[in-house]
XYZ file of C-alpha atoms in Angstrom:
600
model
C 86.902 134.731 101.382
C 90.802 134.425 100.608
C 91.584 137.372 103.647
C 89.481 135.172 106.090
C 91.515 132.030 105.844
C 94.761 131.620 107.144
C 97.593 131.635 105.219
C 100.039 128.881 104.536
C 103.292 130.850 103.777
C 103.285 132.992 106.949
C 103.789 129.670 109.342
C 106.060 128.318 106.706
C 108.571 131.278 106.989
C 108.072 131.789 110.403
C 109.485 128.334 111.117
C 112.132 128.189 109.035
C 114.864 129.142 111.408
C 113.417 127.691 114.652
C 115.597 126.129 117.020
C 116.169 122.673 117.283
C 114.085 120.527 119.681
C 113.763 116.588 120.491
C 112.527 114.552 117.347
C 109.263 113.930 119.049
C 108.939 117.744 119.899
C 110.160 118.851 116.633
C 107.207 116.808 114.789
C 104.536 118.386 116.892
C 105.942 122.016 116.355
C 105.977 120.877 112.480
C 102.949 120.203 112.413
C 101.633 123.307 114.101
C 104.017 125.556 111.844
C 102.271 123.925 109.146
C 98.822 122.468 109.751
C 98.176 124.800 112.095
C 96.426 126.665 109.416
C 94.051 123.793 108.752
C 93.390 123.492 112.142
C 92.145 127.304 112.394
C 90.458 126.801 109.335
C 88.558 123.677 110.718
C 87.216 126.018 113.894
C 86.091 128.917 111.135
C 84.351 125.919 109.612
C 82.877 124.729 113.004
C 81.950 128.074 114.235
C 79.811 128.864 111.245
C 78.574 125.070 111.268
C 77.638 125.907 114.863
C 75.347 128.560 114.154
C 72.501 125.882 113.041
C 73.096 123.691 115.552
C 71.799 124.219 119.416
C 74.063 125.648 121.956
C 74.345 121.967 123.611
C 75.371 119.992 120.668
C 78.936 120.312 119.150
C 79.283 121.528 116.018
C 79.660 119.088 112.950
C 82.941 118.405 111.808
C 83.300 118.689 108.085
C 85.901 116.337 106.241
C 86.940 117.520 101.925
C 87.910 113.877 100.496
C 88.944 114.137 96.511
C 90.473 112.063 93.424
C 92.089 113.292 90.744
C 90.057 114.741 87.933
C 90.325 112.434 85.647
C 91.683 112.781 82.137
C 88.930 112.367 79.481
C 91.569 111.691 76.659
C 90.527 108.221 76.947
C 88.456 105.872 78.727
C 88.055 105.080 82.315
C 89.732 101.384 83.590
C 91.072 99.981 87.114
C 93.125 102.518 88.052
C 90.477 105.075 88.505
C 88.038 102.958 89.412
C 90.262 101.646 92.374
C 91.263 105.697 93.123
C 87.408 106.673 93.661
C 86.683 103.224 95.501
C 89.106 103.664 98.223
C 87.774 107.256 98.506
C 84.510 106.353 98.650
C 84.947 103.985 100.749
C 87.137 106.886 103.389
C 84.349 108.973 102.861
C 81.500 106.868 103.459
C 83.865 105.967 106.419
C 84.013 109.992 107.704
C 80.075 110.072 107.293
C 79.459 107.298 109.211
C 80.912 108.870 112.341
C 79.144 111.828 112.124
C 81.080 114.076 109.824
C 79.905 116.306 107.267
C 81.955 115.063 104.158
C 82.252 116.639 100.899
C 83.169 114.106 99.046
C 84.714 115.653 95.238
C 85.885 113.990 92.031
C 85.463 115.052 88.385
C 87.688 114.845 84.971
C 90.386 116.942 83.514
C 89.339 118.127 80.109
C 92.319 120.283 78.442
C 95.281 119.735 76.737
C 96.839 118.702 73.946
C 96.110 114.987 73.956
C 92.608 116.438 74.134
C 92.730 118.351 71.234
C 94.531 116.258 69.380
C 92.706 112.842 69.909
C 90.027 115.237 69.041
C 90.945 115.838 65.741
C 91.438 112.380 64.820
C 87.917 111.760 65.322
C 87.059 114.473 63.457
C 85.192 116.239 66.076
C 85.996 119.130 68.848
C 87.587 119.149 71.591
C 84.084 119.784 73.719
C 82.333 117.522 72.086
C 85.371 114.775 72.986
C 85.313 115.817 76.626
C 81.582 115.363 76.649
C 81.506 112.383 75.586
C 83.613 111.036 78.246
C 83.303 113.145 81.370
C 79.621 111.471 80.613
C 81.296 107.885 80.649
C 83.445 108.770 83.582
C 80.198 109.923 85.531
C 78.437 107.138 84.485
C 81.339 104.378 85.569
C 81.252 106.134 88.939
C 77.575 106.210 89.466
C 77.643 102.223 88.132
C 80.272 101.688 90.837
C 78.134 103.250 93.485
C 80.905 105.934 93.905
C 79.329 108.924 96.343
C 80.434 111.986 95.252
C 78.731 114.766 96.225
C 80.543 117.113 93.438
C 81.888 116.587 90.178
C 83.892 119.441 88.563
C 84.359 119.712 84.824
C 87.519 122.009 84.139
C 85.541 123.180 81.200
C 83.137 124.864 83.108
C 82.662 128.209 83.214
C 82.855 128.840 86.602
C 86.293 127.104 86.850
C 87.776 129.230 83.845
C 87.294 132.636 85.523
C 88.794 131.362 88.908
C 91.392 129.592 87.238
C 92.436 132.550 85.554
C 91.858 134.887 88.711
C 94.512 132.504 90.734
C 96.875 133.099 88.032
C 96.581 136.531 87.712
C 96.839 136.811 91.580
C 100.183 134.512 91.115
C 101.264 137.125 88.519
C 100.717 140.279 90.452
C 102.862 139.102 93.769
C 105.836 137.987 90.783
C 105.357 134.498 91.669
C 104.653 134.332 87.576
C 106.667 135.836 84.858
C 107.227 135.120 81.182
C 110.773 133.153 80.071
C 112.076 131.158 77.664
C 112.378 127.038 77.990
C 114.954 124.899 75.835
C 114.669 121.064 76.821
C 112.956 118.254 76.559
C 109.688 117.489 76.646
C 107.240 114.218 77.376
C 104.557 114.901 75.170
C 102.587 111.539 77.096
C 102.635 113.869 80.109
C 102.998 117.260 78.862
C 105.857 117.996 80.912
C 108.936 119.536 80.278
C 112.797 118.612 81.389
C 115.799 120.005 81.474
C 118.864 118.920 79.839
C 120.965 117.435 82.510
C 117.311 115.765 84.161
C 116.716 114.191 80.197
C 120.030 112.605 80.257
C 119.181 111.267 83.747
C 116.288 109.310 82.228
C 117.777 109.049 79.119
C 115.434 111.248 77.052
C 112.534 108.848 77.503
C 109.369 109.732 79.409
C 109.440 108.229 83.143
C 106.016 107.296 82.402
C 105.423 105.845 78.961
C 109.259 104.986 78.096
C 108.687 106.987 74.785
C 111.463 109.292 73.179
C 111.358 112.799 74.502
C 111.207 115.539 71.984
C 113.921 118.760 71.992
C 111.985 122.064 72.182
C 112.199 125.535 72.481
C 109.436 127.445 73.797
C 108.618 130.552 75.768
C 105.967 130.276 78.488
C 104.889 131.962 82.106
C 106.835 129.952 84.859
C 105.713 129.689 88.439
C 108.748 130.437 90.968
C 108.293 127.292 92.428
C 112.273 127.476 93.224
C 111.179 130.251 95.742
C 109.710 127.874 97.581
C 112.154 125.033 98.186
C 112.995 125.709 101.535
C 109.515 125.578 102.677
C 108.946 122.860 100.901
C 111.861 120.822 102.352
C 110.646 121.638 106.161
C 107.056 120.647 105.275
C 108.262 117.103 104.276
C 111.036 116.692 106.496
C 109.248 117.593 109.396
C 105.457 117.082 108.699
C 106.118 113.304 107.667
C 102.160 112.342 107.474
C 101.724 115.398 105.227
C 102.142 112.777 102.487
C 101.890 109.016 102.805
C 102.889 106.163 102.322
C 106.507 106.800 103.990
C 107.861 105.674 100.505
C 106.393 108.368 98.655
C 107.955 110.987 100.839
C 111.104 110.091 100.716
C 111.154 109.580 96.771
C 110.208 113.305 97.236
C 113.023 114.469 99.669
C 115.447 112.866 97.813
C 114.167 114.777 94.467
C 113.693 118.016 96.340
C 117.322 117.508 97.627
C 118.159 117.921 93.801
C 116.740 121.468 93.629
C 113.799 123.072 92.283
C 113.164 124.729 88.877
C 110.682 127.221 88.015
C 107.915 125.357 86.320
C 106.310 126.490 83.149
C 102.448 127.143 83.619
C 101.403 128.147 80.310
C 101.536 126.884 76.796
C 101.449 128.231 73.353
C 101.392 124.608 71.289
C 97.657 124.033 71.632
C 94.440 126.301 72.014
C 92.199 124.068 74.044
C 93.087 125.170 77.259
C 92.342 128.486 79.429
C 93.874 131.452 78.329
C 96.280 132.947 80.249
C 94.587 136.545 81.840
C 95.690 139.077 79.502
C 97.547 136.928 77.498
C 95.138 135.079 74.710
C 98.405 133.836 72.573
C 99.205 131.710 76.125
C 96.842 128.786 77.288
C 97.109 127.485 80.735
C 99.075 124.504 81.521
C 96.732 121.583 82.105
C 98.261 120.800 85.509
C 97.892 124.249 87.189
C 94.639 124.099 85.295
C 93.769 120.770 86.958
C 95.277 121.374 90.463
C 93.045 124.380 91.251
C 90.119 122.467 90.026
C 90.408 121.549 94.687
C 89.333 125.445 95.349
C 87.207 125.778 92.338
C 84.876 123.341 93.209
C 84.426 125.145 96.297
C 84.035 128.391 94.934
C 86.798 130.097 97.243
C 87.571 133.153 94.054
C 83.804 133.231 93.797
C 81.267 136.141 95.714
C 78.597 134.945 97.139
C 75.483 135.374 95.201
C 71.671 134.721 95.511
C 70.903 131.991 93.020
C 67.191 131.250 91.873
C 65.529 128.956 94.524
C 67.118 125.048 93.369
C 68.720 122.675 95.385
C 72.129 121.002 94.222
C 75.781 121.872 94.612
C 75.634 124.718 92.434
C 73.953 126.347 94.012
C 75.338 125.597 97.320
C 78.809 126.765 95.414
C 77.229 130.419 94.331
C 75.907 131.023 98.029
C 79.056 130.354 99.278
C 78.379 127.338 101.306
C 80.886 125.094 99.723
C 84.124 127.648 100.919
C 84.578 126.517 104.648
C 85.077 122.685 103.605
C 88.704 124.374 102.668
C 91.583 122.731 103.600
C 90.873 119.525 102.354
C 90.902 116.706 104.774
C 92.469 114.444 102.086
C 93.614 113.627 98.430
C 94.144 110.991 97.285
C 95.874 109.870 93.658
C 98.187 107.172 92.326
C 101.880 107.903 92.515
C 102.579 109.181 89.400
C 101.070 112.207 89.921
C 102.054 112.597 93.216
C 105.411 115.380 92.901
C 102.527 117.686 91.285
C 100.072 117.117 94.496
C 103.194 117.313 97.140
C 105.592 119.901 95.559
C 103.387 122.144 92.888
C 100.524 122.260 94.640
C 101.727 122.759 98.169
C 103.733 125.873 96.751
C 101.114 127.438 94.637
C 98.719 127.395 97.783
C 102.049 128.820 99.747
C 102.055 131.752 97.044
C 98.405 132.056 97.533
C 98.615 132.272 100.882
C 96.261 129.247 101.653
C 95.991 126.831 104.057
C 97.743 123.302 102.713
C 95.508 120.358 102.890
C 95.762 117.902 105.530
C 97.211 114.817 104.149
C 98.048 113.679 100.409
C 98.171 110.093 99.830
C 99.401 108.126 96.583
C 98.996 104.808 96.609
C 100.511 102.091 93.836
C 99.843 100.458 90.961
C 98.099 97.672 89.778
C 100.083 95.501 87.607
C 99.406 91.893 86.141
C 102.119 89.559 86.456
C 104.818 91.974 87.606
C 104.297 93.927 84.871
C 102.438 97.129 84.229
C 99.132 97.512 82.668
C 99.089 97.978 79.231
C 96.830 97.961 76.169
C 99.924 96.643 74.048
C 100.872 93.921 76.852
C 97.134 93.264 76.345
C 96.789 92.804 80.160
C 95.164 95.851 80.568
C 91.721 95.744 82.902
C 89.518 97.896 81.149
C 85.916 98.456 81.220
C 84.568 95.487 80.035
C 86.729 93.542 81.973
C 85.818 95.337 85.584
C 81.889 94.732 84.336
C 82.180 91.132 83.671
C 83.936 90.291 87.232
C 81.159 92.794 89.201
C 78.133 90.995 87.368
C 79.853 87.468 88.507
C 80.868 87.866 92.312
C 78.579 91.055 92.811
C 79.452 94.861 92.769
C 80.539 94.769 97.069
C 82.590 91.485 96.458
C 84.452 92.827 93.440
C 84.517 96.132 95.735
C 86.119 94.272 98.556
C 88.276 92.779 96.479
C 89.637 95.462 95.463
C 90.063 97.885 98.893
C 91.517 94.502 100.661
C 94.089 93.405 97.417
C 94.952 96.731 96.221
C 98.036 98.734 96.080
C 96.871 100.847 98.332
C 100.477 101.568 100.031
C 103.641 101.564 98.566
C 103.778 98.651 96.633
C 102.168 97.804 93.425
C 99.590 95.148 93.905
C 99.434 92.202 91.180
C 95.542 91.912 89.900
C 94.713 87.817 89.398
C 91.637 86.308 89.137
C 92.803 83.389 91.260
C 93.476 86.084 94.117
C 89.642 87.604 93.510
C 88.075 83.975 93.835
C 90.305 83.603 96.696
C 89.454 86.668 98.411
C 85.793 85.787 97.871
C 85.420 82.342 99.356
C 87.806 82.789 102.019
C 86.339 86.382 103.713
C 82.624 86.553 101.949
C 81.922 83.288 101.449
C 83.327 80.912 104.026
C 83.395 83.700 106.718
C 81.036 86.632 106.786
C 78.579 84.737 104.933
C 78.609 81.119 106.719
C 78.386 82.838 109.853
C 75.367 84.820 109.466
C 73.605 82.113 107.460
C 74.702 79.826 110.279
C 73.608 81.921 113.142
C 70.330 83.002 111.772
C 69.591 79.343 110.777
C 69.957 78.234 114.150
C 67.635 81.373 115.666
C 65.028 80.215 113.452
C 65.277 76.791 114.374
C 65.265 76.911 117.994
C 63.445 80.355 118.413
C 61.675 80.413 115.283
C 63.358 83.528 113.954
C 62.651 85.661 117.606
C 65.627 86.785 118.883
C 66.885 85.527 122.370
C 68.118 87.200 125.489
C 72.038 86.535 126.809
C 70.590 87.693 130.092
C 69.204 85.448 132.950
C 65.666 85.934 134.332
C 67.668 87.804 136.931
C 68.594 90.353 134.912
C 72.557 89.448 134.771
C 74.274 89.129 131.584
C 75.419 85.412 130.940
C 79.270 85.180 130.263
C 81.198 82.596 128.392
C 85.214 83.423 130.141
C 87.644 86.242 129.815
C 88.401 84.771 125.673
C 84.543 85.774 124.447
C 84.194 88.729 126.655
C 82.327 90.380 123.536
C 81.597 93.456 124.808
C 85.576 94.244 125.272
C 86.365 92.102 122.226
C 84.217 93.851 119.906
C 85.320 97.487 121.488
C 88.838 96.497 120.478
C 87.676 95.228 117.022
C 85.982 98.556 116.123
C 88.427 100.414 117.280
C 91.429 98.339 115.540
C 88.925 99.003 112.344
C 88.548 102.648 112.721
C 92.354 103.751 113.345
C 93.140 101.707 110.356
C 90.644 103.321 108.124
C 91.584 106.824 109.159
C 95.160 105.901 108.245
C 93.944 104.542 104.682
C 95.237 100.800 105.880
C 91.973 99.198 104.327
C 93.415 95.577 104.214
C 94.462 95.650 108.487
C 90.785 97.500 108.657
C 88.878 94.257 107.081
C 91.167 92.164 108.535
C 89.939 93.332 111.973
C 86.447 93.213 111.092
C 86.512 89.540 109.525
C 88.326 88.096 112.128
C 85.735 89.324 114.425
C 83.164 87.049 112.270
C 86.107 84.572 112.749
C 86.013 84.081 116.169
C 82.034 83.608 116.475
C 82.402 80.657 114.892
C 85.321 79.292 116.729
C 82.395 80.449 120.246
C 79.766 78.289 118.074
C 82.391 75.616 117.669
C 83.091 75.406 121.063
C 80.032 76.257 122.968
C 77.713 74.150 120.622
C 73.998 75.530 120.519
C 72.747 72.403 118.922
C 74.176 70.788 121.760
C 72.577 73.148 124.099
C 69.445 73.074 122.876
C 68.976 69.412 123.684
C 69.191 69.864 127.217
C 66.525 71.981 128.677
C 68.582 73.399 131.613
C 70.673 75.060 129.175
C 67.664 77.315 127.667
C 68.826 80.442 129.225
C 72.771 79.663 128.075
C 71.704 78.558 124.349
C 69.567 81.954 123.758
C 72.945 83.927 125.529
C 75.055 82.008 123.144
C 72.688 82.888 119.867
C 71.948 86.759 121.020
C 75.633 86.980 121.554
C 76.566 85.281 117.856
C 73.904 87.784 116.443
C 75.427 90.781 118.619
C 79.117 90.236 117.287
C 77.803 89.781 113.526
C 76.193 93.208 113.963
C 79.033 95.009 115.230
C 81.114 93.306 112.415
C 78.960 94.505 109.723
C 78.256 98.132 110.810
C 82.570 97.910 110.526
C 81.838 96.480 107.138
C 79.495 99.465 105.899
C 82.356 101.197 103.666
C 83.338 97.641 102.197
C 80.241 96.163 101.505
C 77.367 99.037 101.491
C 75.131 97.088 99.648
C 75.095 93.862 101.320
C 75.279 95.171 104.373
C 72.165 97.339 103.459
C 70.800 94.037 102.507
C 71.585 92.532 106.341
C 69.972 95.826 107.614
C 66.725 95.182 105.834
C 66.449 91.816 108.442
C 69.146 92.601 110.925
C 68.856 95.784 112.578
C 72.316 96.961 112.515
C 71.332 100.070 114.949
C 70.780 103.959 114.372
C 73.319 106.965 114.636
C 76.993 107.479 114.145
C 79.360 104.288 113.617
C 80.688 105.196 117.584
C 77.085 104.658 118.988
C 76.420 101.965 116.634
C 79.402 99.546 117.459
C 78.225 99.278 121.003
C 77.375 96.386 122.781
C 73.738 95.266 123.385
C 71.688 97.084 120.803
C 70.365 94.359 119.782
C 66.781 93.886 120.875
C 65.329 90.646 121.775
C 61.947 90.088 120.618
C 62.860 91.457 117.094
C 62.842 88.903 114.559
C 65.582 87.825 112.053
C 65.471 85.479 109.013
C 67.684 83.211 107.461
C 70.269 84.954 105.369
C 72.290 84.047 102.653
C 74.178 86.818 100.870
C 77.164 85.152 98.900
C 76.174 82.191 96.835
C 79.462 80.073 95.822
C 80.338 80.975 92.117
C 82.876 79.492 89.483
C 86.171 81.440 89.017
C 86.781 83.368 85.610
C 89.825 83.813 83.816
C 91.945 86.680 83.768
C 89.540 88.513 81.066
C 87.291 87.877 83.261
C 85.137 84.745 81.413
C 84.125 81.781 82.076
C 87.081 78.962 82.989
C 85.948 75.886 80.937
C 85.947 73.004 83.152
């Protein structure tokens, strides 16, 4: 499978001496030098997708969304709930419009916090990381996360690839065994040099904790050898990783110079071993990096399973390998130099295509300060659970994709701002309008939808300001650019002011009004059908915010059939169908920051 995709380092040194262009020109030949690899990949995938589909109908487009594998050393809290929400919510998005989405998330299960939290328990290391990949599975599943795979790096399957990478790394002398002397971040398992330790004056970047002097000899990566490429893909392939911010913290660190990176360790056992090497175990973060391919099987032959269903099996056939490159990752920002630099240049050595975009969003803090169990502002578990139970699992959802730090800056949690949020969009908005509109069908057409058009056959228009059929094209498509570019707050935003604006129409054309005057029959049912029409456009855009509520609406509002491009159109809405009065978000009392009760 490796020989049929297209490799990554061949455009990369092709490029590197190409003549200078226009800006504008220069970013397009970027992105061919460099993507153009995913983009051959995507037609491999589409050509074999094509061979199940008839010779009239285009072939599906398939879309690889991930997290991070998440580290079972402790327990899940915000963080990685908000990671797996916002790419749930992309690839709910992707599905919607007709793309066939892998969706993949899973945890990260060696290392030596691993084996070392382990033995304070008093219990292995496998037992440990069983015990909370099953939490972290569980959260996700509570959270109504839809993955479609979850990878364990302690799986079987993702040892022998792991260590077939490597040893592919080793034979092309991209690996070799040296010596380190430094400094190293236990908190992140990651070594520094001298000069780098001084920078951050020998205290982890992360944590703030002392650094500890070591001396250790390990297999390094050349990652140096690939600085060069690794300069052009970010300096002229500027969506490669978003937001802007994030790039440039890594051109200016790239403009430092690279090291070699150590990618095994000999201070812990619970790890893979290194092929041929049992005295070496992998480093966690090549270990966790690959765990992208592995999932997919791409060092794997095809095989003939027993008959089962499942992704397994899907995996052993082979069927997983042509979702390859992946269509996006996304992470928080601390991890983001190993998914931009380290990972780019090991699929470079591999000759692999690079995936398609890489996007790590910020932090949530609590009153400008970072989350932490010692601050005691920390929102863990129990905290998350007591807000979803309160406003509902969609509001705290929406909360969270509309408030969160999901660009550059780090996004303050409050419970103030979640009550806000709540009344002003669910409450007030969304959920006043339908219960308004539906109300008001039911009264005057007892719950039977109206027409908007005249006996005649001509639609009945309201002026040039509630042309809905343009209004809501612009809407949906103001919704869907925004959620391809991961700008979830402008994508609500859109969709909610949509809702908006039918009841500024309702304030201004006045159905109960109309309906007291029985020459305006034919302009009060064009002035309901048309309130109903908007709110059904408005919550098909809603889908990846609110799933379950909206499934809710669907259940007495039919929001329409197909992909979210058919469904947004105007006029699907049938009259003769029935509707009922809705109400979907009752008015609730706020809770404090630990999410109880406020005493009044």
């Amino acid at each position: 499978m490796l020989s049929k995709l297209q490799p990554a380092g061949a455009f990369v040194s092709r490029h590197l001496n190409a003549p200078k262009h226009s800006l504008k020109s220069k970013l397009s030949n970027a992105r061919r030098a460099f993507l153009a690899v995913s983009r051959n990949s995507k037609k491999l995938r589409s050509n074999r997708s094509s061979v199940t589909t008839s010779s009239t109908s285009p072939p599906v487009e398939k879309c690889f969304v991930t997290t991070p594998i998440y580290y079972v050393n402790d327990q899940p809290h915000i963080g990685h709930v908000y990671t797996s929400t916002i790419a749930d919510a992309y690839a709910r998005f992707q599905r919607s419009r007709g793309r066939d989405v892998f969706f993949l998330t899973g945890t990260d299960e060696h290392g030596l916090k691993v084996e070392q939290s382990a033995q304070k328990r008093g219990i292995s290391p496998q037992e440990l990381a069983d015990e909370n990949s099953a939490t972290f599975r569980q959260v996700l599943d509570d959270m109504g996360i839809t993955f479609d795979g979850f990878i364990r790096t302690t799986e079987p399957y993702h040892k022998s690839q792991v260590q077939h990478f490597v040893d592919k790394l080793r034979e092309k002398g991209d690996v070799y065994l040296g010596k380190f002397e430094g400094w190293y971040d236990e908190g992140q398992e990651e070594y520094y040099t001298e000069t780098k330790a001084k920078e951050l004056d020998y205290k982890s970047p992360v944590s703030g904790k002392d650094m500890a002097r070591s001396s250790e000899e390990n297999y390094y990566f050349k990652l140096s050898a690939y600085q060069r490429q690794l300069e052009k893909l970010h300096e002229e392939c500027p969506d490669f990783l978003s937001p802007p911010a994030r790039r440039n913290e890594i051109l200016s660190r790239l403009s430092q110079g690279l090291n070699d990176v150590p990618i095994s360790r000999t201070n812990f056992k619970w790890g893979i071993a290194m092929p041929n090497d049992d005295n070496h175990i992998i480093y966690v973060w090549i270990d966790a990096l690959l765990n992208y391919i592995t999932a997919l099987g791409l060092a794997e032959e095809p095989s003939q399973p027993a008959a089962s269903a499942g992704v397994a099996t899907r995996r052993l056939k082979g069927e997983l390998k042509d979702y390859w490159p992946a269509s996006l990752h996304i992470m928080a920002k601390e991890i983001s130099w190993f998914h931009a630099v380290i990972w780019p240049a090991l699929l470079m050595a591999l000759e692999m295509p690079l995936p398609e975009r890489v996007h790590a969003h910020g932090f949530w803090i609590r009153d400008g300060k970072k989350m932490s169990k010692s601050l005691g502002n920390f929102v863990d578990l129990k905290t998350i659970t007591r807000y979803t139970d309160h406003y509902g699992l969609d509001s705290f959802r929406y909360f969270l994709l509309v408030d969160g730090p999901i660009a550059a800056q780090d996004a303050n949690f409050a419970s103030s701002r979640v009550q806000e949020v709540y009344n002003t969009d669910l409450v007030n908005t969304l959920g006043n309008s339908l219960s308004r509109t539906t109300a008001m069908v039911n009264k005057y057409y007892n719950g039977i939808i109206p027409t908007e058009q005249q006996i005649q056959g001509i639609r009945i228009t309201f002026g040039k300001r509630y042309d809905w059929p343009v209004v809501t094209a612009e809407a949906a498509n103001q919704v869907m650019h925004a959620v391809e570019a991961l700008e979830f707050p402008k994508a609500a935003t859109a969709a909610v002011a949509l809702v908006a604006k039918v009841d500024h129409f309702i304030n201004e054309l006045e159905p109960f009004r109309l309906a007291k005057d029985e020459t305006k029959a034919e302009e009060l049912g064009a002035v309901l059908y048309q309130c109903l029409e908007v709110l059904r456009i408005a919550c098909v855009l809603l889908e990846p915010f609110l799933p379950n509520k909206m499934r809710e609406v669907s259940e007495n509002l039919d929001l329409g059939h197909g992909t979210l491009d058919e469904r947004v159109k105007w006029g699907l809405l049938q009259p003769g169908s029935t509707v009922k009065k809705m109400t979907l978000f009752p008015r609730v009392a706020p809770l404090d920051e630990l999410g109880m009760p406020v005493s009044m």
